[in-house]
């Protein structure tokens, strides 16, 4: 685990250096300032926590100070951290709500309803349990128990406040709102559940509750809400989609819990592997709903790189804030054990979440298939910059042009801008290139020029010449499609492109 933690932190550092290099090469002063501020915050959180635990608090309170006997205070601290966890994840979800912001009052009402409805778990459980299964250590029995007695009950309770808000208000009027309000419902439920777990363990499970359990609750409820949103988008039966999503969410929830609580099959690493896979899927779900937003505005951007570092620092604050709190509750021995385990076992999860949840690429109208690759154990790294609307100049290379592209080369250099993103052969880094003046003779090659940067990790905004792949959409009927196959495109030899900002 130590090697995995070190590799994760090195990966995050490398991505940070890449972003810094991009900002420096393009003269983006604001991005440089934000990155420096993020580094100072990270260092500040770590150093201040260590100083408090190792030097300041022992001197002020004495070496034997501990609050563990004051259970009301411990409960208060547990509730505080539970609310902080929910607020952090709400903040992340709100960063992605870029087109039509929600009223804070409605979101707070949703959270309160979800927290209150979480107590329905107990009476519903009392009604269901006598007629179902009890854990006995066998595979099928315990799996059914986890799906029915845990998954179905908890997902039913979590979706209730969502349905109330959907039915009684007009707040959920955008595709992404389904994931947002579903996530708030999950966070309200998780806040109550986390308070109980944190109180009972004197906060020692804080990292797991903040980075794994709470996110899993959002994912499970997200399955239901995503199913409903896609049914609405495709004009299909939303009720049927909701029931389908509810069953799928219950199975996912039960499968997650099974490997943790079944005495005969306690293999937590299976749950962790499932959790990592769910992060990939959850990211695709969020991205798809942003893509099909009814309020799409190509002048607004998801600040993916910035979100990555902000989320990292917020989760880091939870970890080291917990370090200080556990010192206050149980002393330096427990605090040092907590931070050691946190850095050893949770650093990878922290980086995985920050990087994966920062991998959002907006392609208006594109719905990516929900599928899982074989590399789900690695963070979802997606650093494609968004050049939509920016002006560029298409240039020839030094090579002698082939006859099939001589018509285009003769018109170069060609000024224009990237007017639309599209997906070609499952690669979503293609753009419509709209020239300032379109020569009708280009119709011999196709109806629309499309361009893709040859290297997605190179920033085209540094005003240097960059190699780009060039093609033409062949047929007029494909001009409004957001996703194309290779046979719908005439691919030409690579050319050069330079960013030319307007003066």
Short mmCIF file of C-alpha atoms in Angstrom, two decimals:
data_model
loop_
_atom_site.label_atom_id
_atom_site.label_comp_id
_atom_site.label_asym_id
_atom_site.label_seq_id
_atom_site.Cartn_x
_atom_site.Cartn_y
_atom_site.Cartn_z
CA UNK A 1 0.00 0.00 0.00
CA UNK A 2 2.92 2.34 0.66
CA UNK A 3 4.12 1.99 -2.93
CA UNK A 4 0.58 2.58 -4.23
CA UNK A 5 0.23 5.71 -2.08
CA UNK A 6 3.57 7.08 -3.27
CA UNK A 7 2.70 6.38 -6.93
CA UNK A 8 -0.66 8.15 -6.52
CA UNK A 9 0.91 11.25 -5.00
CA UNK A 10 3.63 11.28 -7.69
CA UNK A 11 0.92 11.05 -10.38
CA UNK A 12 -0.94 13.97 -8.84
CA UNK A 13 2.29 15.95 -8.65
CA UNK A 14 3.04 15.18 -12.29
CA UNK A 15 -0.41 16.34 -13.41
CA UNK A 16 0.08 19.49 -11.37
CA UNK A 17 3.38 20.18 -13.11
CA UNK A 18 1.72 19.63 -16.49
CA UNK A 19 -1.00 22.14 -15.65
CA UNK A 20 1.61 24.60 -14.38
CA UNK A 21 3.63 24.20 -17.58
CA UNK A 22 0.52 24.79 -19.70
CA UNK A 23 -0.40 27.92 -17.77
CA UNK A 24 3.14 29.27 -17.95
CA UNK A 25 3.51 28.59 -21.69
CA UNK A 26 0.27 30.45 -22.44
CA UNK A 27 0.89 33.30 -20.01
CA UNK A 28 -2.24 32.46 -18.01
CA UNK A 29 -1.50 34.54 -14.92
CA UNK A 30 -4.80 33.68 -13.21
CA UNK A 31 -4.20 29.93 -13.57
CA UNK A 32 -0.67 30.29 -12.20
CA UNK A 33 -1.95 32.23 -9.20
CA UNK A 34 -4.65 29.64 -8.50
CA UNK A 35 -2.15 26.79 -8.69
CA UNK A 36 0.26 28.53 -6.33
CA UNK A 37 -2.60 29.24 -3.95
CA UNK A 38 -3.62 25.57 -4.06
CA UNK A 39 -0.08 24.46 -3.20
CA UNK A 40 0.08 26.91 -0.28
CA UNK A 41 -3.27 25.63 0.98
CA UNK A 42 -2.10 22.00 0.82
CA UNK A 43 1.12 22.79 2.67
CA UNK A 44 -0.74 25.00 5.15
CA UNK A 45 -3.27 22.29 6.02
CA UNK A 46 -0.56 19.68 6.60
CA UNK A 47 1.91 21.87 8.50
CA UNK A 48 -0.70 23.56 10.73
CA UNK A 49 -2.23 20.19 11.67
CA UNK A 50 1.16 18.72 12.55
CA UNK A 51 2.10 21.79 14.59
CA UNK A 52 -1.19 21.64 16.50
CA UNK A 53 -0.89 17.95 17.38
CA UNK A 54 2.85 17.72 17.97
CA UNK A 55 3.61 21.07 19.62
CA UNK A 56 0.81 23.53 20.38
CA UNK A 57 -2.04 21.43 21.82
CA UNK A 58 0.16 19.26 24.11
CA UNK A 59 1.66 22.44 25.53
CA UNK A 60 -1.74 24.07 26.12
CA UNK A 61 -3.85 21.06 27.17
CA UNK A 62 -1.27 18.70 28.61
CA UNK A 63 -0.13 15.30 27.38
CA UNK A 64 -2.99 13.36 29.04
CA UNK A 65 -5.88 15.44 27.69
CA UNK A 66 -8.70 13.42 26.05
CA UNK A 67 -12.40 14.01 25.42
CA UNK A 68 -13.35 10.36 24.89
CA UNK A 69 -15.32 10.19 28.14
CA UNK A 70 -17.47 13.18 27.13
CA UNK A 71 -19.77 11.40 24.69
CA UNK A 72 -21.93 14.46 23.99
CA UNK A 73 -18.89 16.39 22.83
CA UNK A 74 -17.76 13.46 20.71
CA UNK A 75 -21.23 13.30 19.13
CA UNK A 76 -21.08 17.03 18.43
CA UNK A 77 -17.71 16.65 16.71
CA UNK A 78 -19.03 13.67 14.72
CA UNK A 79 -22.07 15.66 13.54
CA UNK A 80 -19.82 18.57 12.61
CA UNK A 81 -17.57 16.41 10.46
CA UNK A 82 -20.58 14.65 8.90
CA UNK A 83 -22.05 17.97 7.83
CA UNK A 84 -18.65 19.09 6.55
CA UNK A 85 -18.33 15.93 4.43
CA UNK A 86 -21.75 16.53 2.90
CA UNK A 87 -20.95 20.19 2.28
CA UNK A 88 -17.70 19.32 0.50
CA UNK A 89 -19.43 16.91 -1.86
CA UNK A 90 -22.30 19.35 -2.44
CA UNK A 91 -19.67 21.95 -3.34
CA UNK A 92 -18.16 19.58 -5.88
CA UNK A 93 -21.55 18.83 -7.46
CA UNK A 94 -22.30 22.56 -7.63
CA UNK A 95 -19.04 23.20 -9.56
CA UNK A 96 -20.46 21.10 -12.39
CA UNK A 97 -23.78 22.97 -12.43
CA UNK A 98 -22.48 25.64 -14.80
CA UNK A 99 -25.47 26.51 -16.98
CA UNK A 100 -28.51 27.04 -14.76
CA UNK A 101 -27.62 27.45 -11.09
CA UNK A 102 -30.00 26.18 -8.43
CA UNK A 103 -31.52 28.18 -5.61
CA UNK A 104 -29.67 27.46 -2.38
CA UNK A 105 -32.91 27.41 -0.41
CA UNK A 106 -34.30 24.53 -2.48
CA UNK A 107 -31.07 22.57 -2.10
CA UNK A 108 -31.12 23.07 1.69
CA UNK A 109 -34.75 21.95 1.82
CA UNK A 110 -33.84 18.82 -0.16
CA UNK A 111 -30.96 18.07 2.22
CA UNK A 112 -33.18 18.47 5.30
CA UNK A 113 -35.89 16.24 3.80
CA UNK A 114 -33.27 13.60 2.98
CA UNK A 115 -31.75 13.72 6.46
CA UNK A 116 -35.21 13.42 8.04
CA UNK A 117 -36.31 10.61 5.72
CA UNK A 118 -33.21 8.57 6.64
CA UNK A 119 -34.93 7.65 9.93
CA UNK A 120 -37.59 5.79 7.92
CA UNK A 121 -34.98 3.04 7.52
CA UNK A 122 -35.81 1.75 11.01
CA UNK A 123 -39.61 1.28 10.77
CA UNK A 124 -39.37 -0.01 7.19
CA UNK A 125 -36.65 -2.41 8.28
CA UNK A 126 -38.82 -3.65 11.15
CA UNK A 127 -41.59 -4.41 8.64
CA UNK A 128 -39.35 -6.09 6.07
CA UNK A 129 -36.85 -8.07 8.15
CA UNK A 130 -39.25 -10.68 9.61
CA UNK A 131 -40.25 -11.70 6.07
CA UNK A 132 -36.79 -11.85 4.50
CA UNK A 133 -33.35 -13.17 5.31
CA UNK A 134 -30.86 -12.92 8.15
CA UNK A 135 -27.11 -13.07 7.71
CA UNK A 136 -25.80 -16.63 8.11
CA UNK A 137 -22.43 -16.55 6.31
CA UNK A 138 -23.59 -18.27 3.10
CA UNK A 139 -23.12 -16.59 -0.27
CA UNK A 140 -26.60 -16.37 -1.80
CA UNK A 141 -28.41 -15.80 1.48
CA UNK A 142 -26.15 -12.96 2.58
CA UNK A 143 -26.10 -11.39 -0.89
CA UNK A 144 -29.92 -11.37 -0.97
CA UNK A 145 -29.97 -9.90 2.53
CA UNK A 146 -27.64 -7.08 1.47
CA UNK A 147 -29.64 -6.31 -1.68
CA UNK A 148 -33.15 -6.52 -0.16
CA UNK A 149 -32.72 -5.60 3.51
CA UNK A 150 -30.09 -2.92 2.97
CA UNK A 151 -29.98 -1.84 -0.67
CA UNK A 152 -33.69 -1.72 -1.46
CA UNK A 153 -34.65 -0.09 1.83
CA UNK A 154 -31.96 2.58 1.82
CA UNK A 155 -32.37 3.44 -1.87
CA UNK A 156 -36.12 3.74 -1.38
CA UNK A 157 -35.61 6.11 1.53
CA UNK A 158 -33.03 8.18 -0.39
CA UNK A 159 -35.14 8.61 -3.53
CA UNK A 160 -38.27 9.75 -1.64
CA UNK A 161 -37.18 13.38 -1.06
CA UNK A 162 -36.00 13.58 -4.67
CA UNK A 163 -39.45 12.56 -5.90
CA UNK A 164 -41.09 15.10 -3.58
CA UNK A 165 -38.94 17.94 -4.96
CA UNK A 166 -39.49 16.71 -8.52
CA UNK A 167 -43.27 16.57 -8.08
CA UNK A 168 -43.96 19.64 -5.95
CA UNK A 169 -41.46 22.15 -7.34
CA UNK A 170 -40.09 23.24 -10.70
CA UNK A 171 -36.49 23.15 -9.48
CA UNK A 172 -35.48 20.02 -11.42
CA UNK A 173 -35.72 21.48 -14.91
CA UNK A 174 -32.33 20.52 -16.40
CA UNK A 175 -30.78 17.13 -17.10
CA UNK A 176 -27.88 17.68 -14.71
CA UNK A 177 -30.35 18.64 -11.94
CA UNK A 178 -31.26 14.95 -11.67
CA UNK A 179 -27.74 14.02 -10.58
CA UNK A 180 -27.42 17.17 -8.47
CA UNK A 181 -30.62 16.74 -6.48
CA UNK A 182 -30.13 12.98 -6.28
CA UNK A 183 -26.67 13.65 -4.89
CA UNK A 184 -28.07 16.09 -2.30
CA UNK A 185 -30.56 13.41 -1.19
CA UNK A 186 -27.70 10.92 -0.82
CA UNK A 187 -25.69 13.48 1.15
CA UNK A 188 -28.58 14.15 3.53
CA UNK A 189 -28.91 10.43 4.21
CA UNK A 190 -25.13 10.02 4.53
CA UNK A 191 -24.88 12.91 7.00
CA UNK A 192 -27.08 11.06 9.49
CA UNK A 193 -25.42 7.71 8.87
CA UNK A 194 -21.92 9.18 9.10
CA UNK A 195 -22.73 10.86 12.42
CA UNK A 196 -23.55 7.46 13.93
CA UNK A 197 -20.46 5.73 12.55
CA UNK A 198 -18.11 8.56 13.53
CA UNK A 199 -19.52 8.77 17.05
CA UNK A 200 -19.27 5.02 17.60
CA UNK A 201 -15.65 4.85 16.37
CA UNK A 202 -14.39 8.15 17.85
CA UNK A 203 -13.90 9.41 14.27
CA UNK A 204 -11.43 6.68 13.33
CA UNK A 205 -13.42 5.74 10.19
CA UNK A 206 -13.55 9.38 9.02
CA UNK A 207 -11.50 8.93 5.85
CA UNK A 208 -13.48 5.91 4.71
CA UNK A 209 -16.80 7.63 5.35
CA UNK A 210 -15.70 10.83 3.57
CA UNK A 211 -14.01 9.33 0.52
CA UNK A 212 -15.74 6.00 -0.02
CA UNK A 213 -19.08 5.48 1.74
CA UNK A 214 -20.53 8.93 1.03
CA UNK A 215 -19.45 8.80 -2.62
CA UNK A 216 -20.98 5.33 -2.95
CA UNK A 217 -24.29 6.69 -1.64
CA UNK A 218 -24.19 9.42 -4.31
CA UNK A 219 -23.38 6.85 -7.00
CA UNK A 220 -26.21 4.49 -6.02
CA UNK A 221 -28.85 7.21 -5.91
CA UNK A 222 -27.30 8.65 -9.07
CA UNK A 223 -28.13 5.43 -10.91
CA UNK A 224 -31.85 6.00 -10.30
CA UNK A 225 -31.74 9.69 -11.17
CA UNK A 226 -29.59 9.16 -14.25
CA UNK A 227 -32.02 6.52 -15.53
CA UNK A 228 -34.88 8.97 -15.13
CA UNK A 229 -32.99 11.84 -16.77
CA UNK A 230 -32.04 9.74 -19.80
CA UNK A 231 -35.61 8.47 -20.17
CA UNK A 232 -36.81 12.07 -20.12
CA UNK A 233 -34.18 13.04 -22.70
CA UNK A 234 -35.07 10.13 -25.00
CA UNK A 235 -38.80 10.67 -24.42
CA UNK A 236 -39.30 7.23 -22.91
CA UNK A 237 -41.32 6.11 -19.89
CA UNK A 238 -39.72 7.80 -16.86
CA UNK A 239 -41.56 5.60 -14.34
CA UNK A 240 -40.25 2.40 -15.93
CA UNK A 241 -36.75 3.92 -16.01
CA UNK A 242 -37.02 4.85 -12.34
CA UNK A 243 -37.97 1.30 -11.36
CA UNK A 244 -35.18 -0.13 -13.48
CA UNK A 245 -32.70 2.31 -11.93
CA UNK A 246 -34.00 1.53 -8.43
CA UNK A 247 -33.40 -2.21 -8.87
CA UNK A 248 -29.95 -1.61 -10.33
CA UNK A 249 -29.05 0.80 -7.51
CA UNK A 250 -30.24 -1.71 -4.90
CA UNK A 251 -28.08 -4.44 -6.42
CA UNK A 252 -25.07 -2.12 -6.57
CA UNK A 253 -25.61 -1.06 -2.95
CA UNK A 254 -26.03 -4.64 -1.78
CA UNK A 255 -23.01 -5.89 -3.70
CA UNK A 256 -20.88 -3.13 -2.14
CA UNK A 257 -21.98 -4.07 1.40
CA UNK A 258 -21.85 -7.86 0.94
CA UNK A 259 -18.06 -8.13 0.86
CA UNK A 260 -17.84 -6.05 4.04
CA UNK A 261 -20.42 -7.68 6.32
CA UNK A 262 -20.87 -11.32 5.27
CA UNK A 263 -18.84 -13.38 7.75
CA UNK A 264 -18.19 -16.07 5.18
CA UNK A 265 -17.05 -13.67 2.41
CA UNK A 266 -15.32 -10.70 4.00
CA UNK A 267 -13.10 -9.51 1.17
CA UNK A 268 -12.98 -5.71 1.43
CA UNK A 269 -10.72 -5.44 -1.62
CA UNK A 270 -13.63 -6.61 -3.79
CA UNK A 271 -15.67 -3.70 -2.45
CA UNK A 272 -12.79 -1.31 -3.13
CA UNK A 273 -12.42 -2.63 -6.70
CA UNK A 274 -16.18 -2.21 -7.22
CA UNK A 275 -15.97 1.30 -5.77
CA UNK A 276 -13.18 2.29 -8.18
CA UNK A 277 -15.21 0.97 -11.11
CA UNK A 278 -18.24 2.91 -9.93
CA UNK A 279 -16.22 6.17 -9.96
CA UNK A 280 -15.54 5.72 -13.69
CA UNK A 281 -19.23 5.07 -14.35
CA UNK A 282 -20.39 7.93 -12.12
CA UNK A 283 -18.09 10.35 -13.96
CA UNK A 284 -19.54 9.29 -17.33
CA UNK A 285 -23.08 9.73 -15.97
CA UNK A 286 -22.39 13.28 -14.76
CA UNK A 287 -20.59 14.18 -17.99
CA UNK A 288 -23.46 12.91 -20.14
CA UNK A 289 -26.07 14.94 -18.29
CA UNK A 290 -23.97 18.09 -18.60
CA UNK A 291 -23.60 17.37 -22.34
CA UNK A 292 -27.36 17.21 -22.89
CA UNK A 293 -28.21 20.24 -20.76
CA UNK A 294 -31.22 22.18 -22.01
CA UNK A 295 -29.36 25.37 -21.04
CA UNK A 296 -26.12 24.63 -22.87
CA UNK A 297 -23.94 27.72 -23.37
CA UNK A 298 -20.61 27.28 -25.17
CA UNK A 299 -19.22 30.38 -23.41
CA UNK A 300 -19.35 28.61 -20.04
CA UNK A 301 -16.75 26.06 -19.03
CA UNK A 302 -16.34 23.32 -16.46
CA UNK A 303 -13.08 24.23 -14.72
CA UNK A 304 -11.94 20.61 -14.68
CA UNK A 305 -8.29 21.16 -13.78
CA UNK A 306 -9.13 23.67 -11.07
CA UNK A 307 -11.82 21.37 -9.65
CA UNK A 308 -9.29 18.56 -9.41
CA UNK A 309 -6.99 20.53 -7.10
CA UNK A 310 -9.80 22.11 -5.10
CA UNK A 311 -11.32 18.70 -4.39
CA UNK A 312 -7.89 17.34 -3.44
CA UNK A 313 -7.44 20.11 -0.86
CA UNK A 314 -10.92 19.73 0.58
CA UNK A 315 -10.44 15.99 1.13
CA UNK A 316 -6.96 16.65 2.49
CA UNK A 317 -8.54 19.06 4.97
CA UNK A 318 -10.92 16.32 6.13
CA UNK A 319 -8.00 13.93 6.68
CA UNK A 320 -5.80 16.32 8.64
CA UNK A 321 -8.76 17.95 10.39
CA UNK A 322 -9.66 14.49 11.60
CA UNK A 323 -6.08 14.09 12.78
CA UNK A 324 -6.46 17.10 15.08
CA UNK A 325 -9.95 16.07 16.24
CA UNK A 326 -8.86 12.52 17.11
CA UNK A 327 -5.98 13.96 19.10
CA UNK A 328 -8.54 15.93 21.13
CA UNK A 329 -10.71 12.86 21.63
CA UNK A 330 -8.18 10.10 22.27
CA UNK A 331 -4.72 11.63 22.44
CA UNK A 332 -1.58 11.54 20.32
CA UNK A 333 -1.32 7.75 20.00
CA UNK A 334 -4.73 7.40 18.34
CA UNK A 335 -4.15 10.53 16.22
CA UNK A 336 -0.81 9.30 14.90
CA UNK A 337 -2.29 5.87 14.12
CA UNK A 338 -5.16 7.57 12.27
CA UNK A 339 -2.97 9.78 10.08
CA UNK A 340 -0.57 6.91 9.37
CA UNK A 341 -3.42 4.70 8.18
CA UNK A 342 -4.96 7.59 6.29
CA UNK A 343 -1.81 8.38 4.36
CA UNK A 344 -1.07 4.70 3.76
CA UNK A 345 -4.52 3.43 2.78
CA UNK A 346 -6.45 6.51 1.65
CA UNK A 347 -3.91 8.56 -0.34
CA UNK A 348 -4.62 6.50 -3.46
CA UNK A 349 -8.39 6.93 -3.04
CA UNK A 350 -7.96 10.68 -2.49
CA UNK A 351 -5.93 11.10 -5.69
CA UNK A 352 -8.21 8.71 -7.59
CA UNK A 353 -11.28 10.78 -6.70
CA UNK A 354 -9.68 14.16 -7.39
CA UNK A 355 -8.28 13.13 -10.78
CA UNK A 356 -11.28 11.09 -11.96
CA UNK A 357 -13.88 13.66 -10.88
CA UNK A 358 -11.79 16.33 -12.56
CA UNK A 359 -12.05 14.49 -15.88
CA UNK A 360 -15.09 16.19 -17.40
CA UNK A 361 -15.20 17.04 -21.12
CA UNK A 362 -18.26 18.85 -22.41
CA UNK A 363 -19.37 17.85 -25.93
CA UNK A 364 -22.83 19.27 -26.50
CA UNK A 365 -25.33 16.54 -27.34
CA UNK A 366 -22.95 13.61 -26.91
CA UNK A 367 -24.05 10.70 -24.72
CA UNK A 368 -21.11 8.41 -24.04
CA UNK A 369 -21.89 4.71 -23.57
CA UNK A 370 -21.83 3.51 -19.97
CA UNK A 371 -19.04 0.98 -20.15
CA UNK A 372 -16.07 -0.03 -18.07
CA UNK A 373 -12.58 -0.54 -19.41
CA UNK A 374 -10.00 -2.94 -18.07
CA UNK A 375 -8.00 -0.11 -16.47
CA UNK A 376 -10.67 0.97 -14.00
CA UNK A 377 -8.17 0.54 -11.14
CA UNK A 378 -6.40 3.64 -12.51
CA UNK A 379 -7.87 7.15 -12.19
CA UNK A 380 -9.85 8.42 -15.16
CA UNK A 381 -7.29 10.84 -16.60
CA UNK A 382 -8.78 13.21 -19.11
CA UNK A 383 -6.81 16.35 -19.87
CA UNK A 384 -8.34 17.39 -23.19
CA UNK A 385 -8.46 21.21 -23.16
CA UNK A 386 -11.59 22.86 -24.52
CA UNK A 387 -10.78 25.17 -27.45
CA UNK A 388 -14.38 25.83 -28.46
CA UNK A 389 -14.87 29.29 -29.95
CA UNK A 390 -11.15 30.12 -30.10
CA UNK A 391 -9.48 31.50 -33.28
CA UNK A 392 -6.78 29.51 -35.07
CA UNK A 393 -4.90 29.54 -38.36
CA UNK A 394 -4.58 26.32 -40.36
CA UNK A 395 -1.19 26.06 -42.09
CA UNK A 396 0.52 23.63 -44.48
CA UNK A 397 3.41 21.42 -43.43
CA UNK A 398 6.77 21.54 -45.17
CA UNK A 399 6.02 18.27 -46.96
CA UNK A 400 4.88 18.29 -50.58
CA UNK A 401 1.08 18.04 -50.45
CA UNK A 402 -0.64 15.03 -51.89
CA UNK A 403 -2.95 15.58 -54.84
CA UNK A 404 -6.04 14.86 -52.73
CA UNK A 405 -5.33 17.79 -50.38
CA UNK A 406 -3.71 20.22 -52.83
CA UNK A 407 -7.05 22.00 -53.18
CA UNK A 408 -7.08 22.77 -49.44
CA UNK A 409 -3.34 23.50 -49.19
CA UNK A 410 -3.61 26.10 -51.94
CA UNK A 411 -6.01 28.06 -49.71
CA UNK A 412 -3.70 28.01 -46.68
CA UNK A 413 -3.09 29.75 -44.37
CA UNK A 414 -6.78 29.66 -43.48
CA UNK A 415 -8.12 31.66 -40.57
CA UNK A 416 -11.13 30.45 -38.63
CA UNK A 417 -12.37 29.22 -35.25
CA UNK A 418 -13.48 26.01 -33.57
CA UNK A 419 -17.25 26.23 -33.67
CA UNK A 420 -18.40 22.85 -32.35
CA UNK A 421 -17.04 19.75 -30.62
CA UNK A 422 -17.84 16.31 -31.96
CA UNK A 423 -16.89 12.68 -31.50
CA UNK A 424 -15.29 10.70 -34.32
CA UNK A 425 -14.70 6.99 -33.83
CA UNK A 426 -15.19 7.44 -30.04
CA UNK A 427 -12.55 10.18 -29.88
CA UNK A 428 -14.15 13.35 -28.52
CA UNK A 429 -11.31 15.76 -29.21
CA UNK A 430 -12.51 16.71 -32.72
CA UNK A 431 -13.78 20.18 -33.65
CA UNK A 432 -15.64 21.83 -36.48
CA UNK A 433 -13.25 24.37 -38.00
CA UNK A 434 -15.24 27.25 -39.46
CA UNK A 435 -13.14 29.48 -41.76
CA UNK A 436 -13.64 33.23 -41.78
CA UNK A 437 -14.22 32.90 -45.53
CA UNK A 438 -15.35 29.54 -46.87
CA UNK A 439 -14.25 28.73 -50.42
CA UNK A 440 -16.96 26.77 -52.23
CA UNK A 441 -14.28 24.75 -54.05
CA UNK A 442 -13.66 22.93 -50.73
CA UNK A 443 -16.96 21.10 -51.24
CA UNK A 444 -15.07 18.75 -53.52
CA UNK A 445 -13.44 17.40 -50.33
CA UNK A 446 -16.55 17.49 -48.13
CA UNK A 447 -19.13 19.67 -46.47
CA UNK A 448 -17.33 20.57 -43.22
CA UNK A 449 -13.68 20.78 -42.11
CA UNK A 450 -12.97 18.95 -38.84
CA UNK A 451 -9.74 19.08 -36.86
CA UNK A 452 -8.21 17.18 -33.93
CA UNK A 453 -4.98 18.04 -32.09
CA UNK A 454 -2.43 15.26 -32.65
CA UNK A 455 -1.30 15.38 -29.01
CA UNK A 456 -4.03 16.06 -26.48
CA UNK A 457 -1.52 16.88 -23.73
CA UNK A 458 -0.09 19.83 -25.68
CA UNK A 459 -1.72 23.21 -25.14
CA UNK A 460 -2.59 24.78 -28.50
CA UNK A 461 -2.93 28.21 -26.91
CA UNK A 462 0.83 28.77 -26.61
CA UNK A 463 0.85 30.37 -30.11
CA UNK A 464 3.29 27.80 -31.50
CA UNK A 465 2.70 25.59 -34.53
CA UNK A 466 1.08 22.29 -33.57
CA UNK A 467 0.41 19.20 -35.64
CA UNK A 468 -3.29 18.53 -36.12
CA UNK A 469 -5.29 15.81 -37.84
CA UNK A 470 -7.58 17.17 -40.55
CA UNK A 471 -10.66 15.70 -42.14
CA UNK A 472 -13.92 16.53 -43.90
CA UNK A 473 -17.44 15.34 -43.15
CA UNK A 474 -18.51 13.70 -46.38
CA UNK A 475 -22.27 14.10 -46.51
CA UNK A 476 -24.65 16.97 -45.85
CA UNK A 477 -27.01 14.78 -43.79
CA UNK A 478 -24.23 14.17 -41.23
CA UNK A 479 -23.54 17.84 -40.64
CA UNK A 480 -25.66 18.08 -37.48
CA UNK A 481 -24.50 14.79 -35.96
CA UNK A 482 -22.42 14.96 -32.78
CA UNK A 483 -20.96 11.46 -33.19
CA UNK A 484 -19.55 10.04 -36.42
CA UNK A 485 -17.88 6.85 -37.59
CA UNK A 486 -14.70 6.89 -39.64
CA UNK A 487 -16.59 5.93 -42.78
CA UNK A 488 -18.52 9.22 -42.53
CA UNK A 489 -15.29 11.22 -42.60
CA UNK A 490 -12.63 11.80 -45.25
CA UNK A 491 -9.34 11.85 -43.30
CA UNK A 492 -6.53 13.96 -44.78
CA UNK A 493 -2.81 14.13 -43.99
CA UNK A 494 -1.78 16.09 -40.90
CA UNK A 495 -1.26 19.86 -41.05
CA UNK A 496 -0.17 22.65 -38.71
CA UNK A 497 -2.30 24.94 -36.61
CA UNK A 498 -1.49 28.09 -34.62
CA UNK A 499 -3.56 29.94 -32.07
CA UNK A 500 -4.16 33.57 -33.01
CA UNK A 501 -5.88 35.51 -30.24
CA UNK A 502 -7.91 38.50 -31.28
CA UNK A 503 -6.23 41.80 -30.54
#
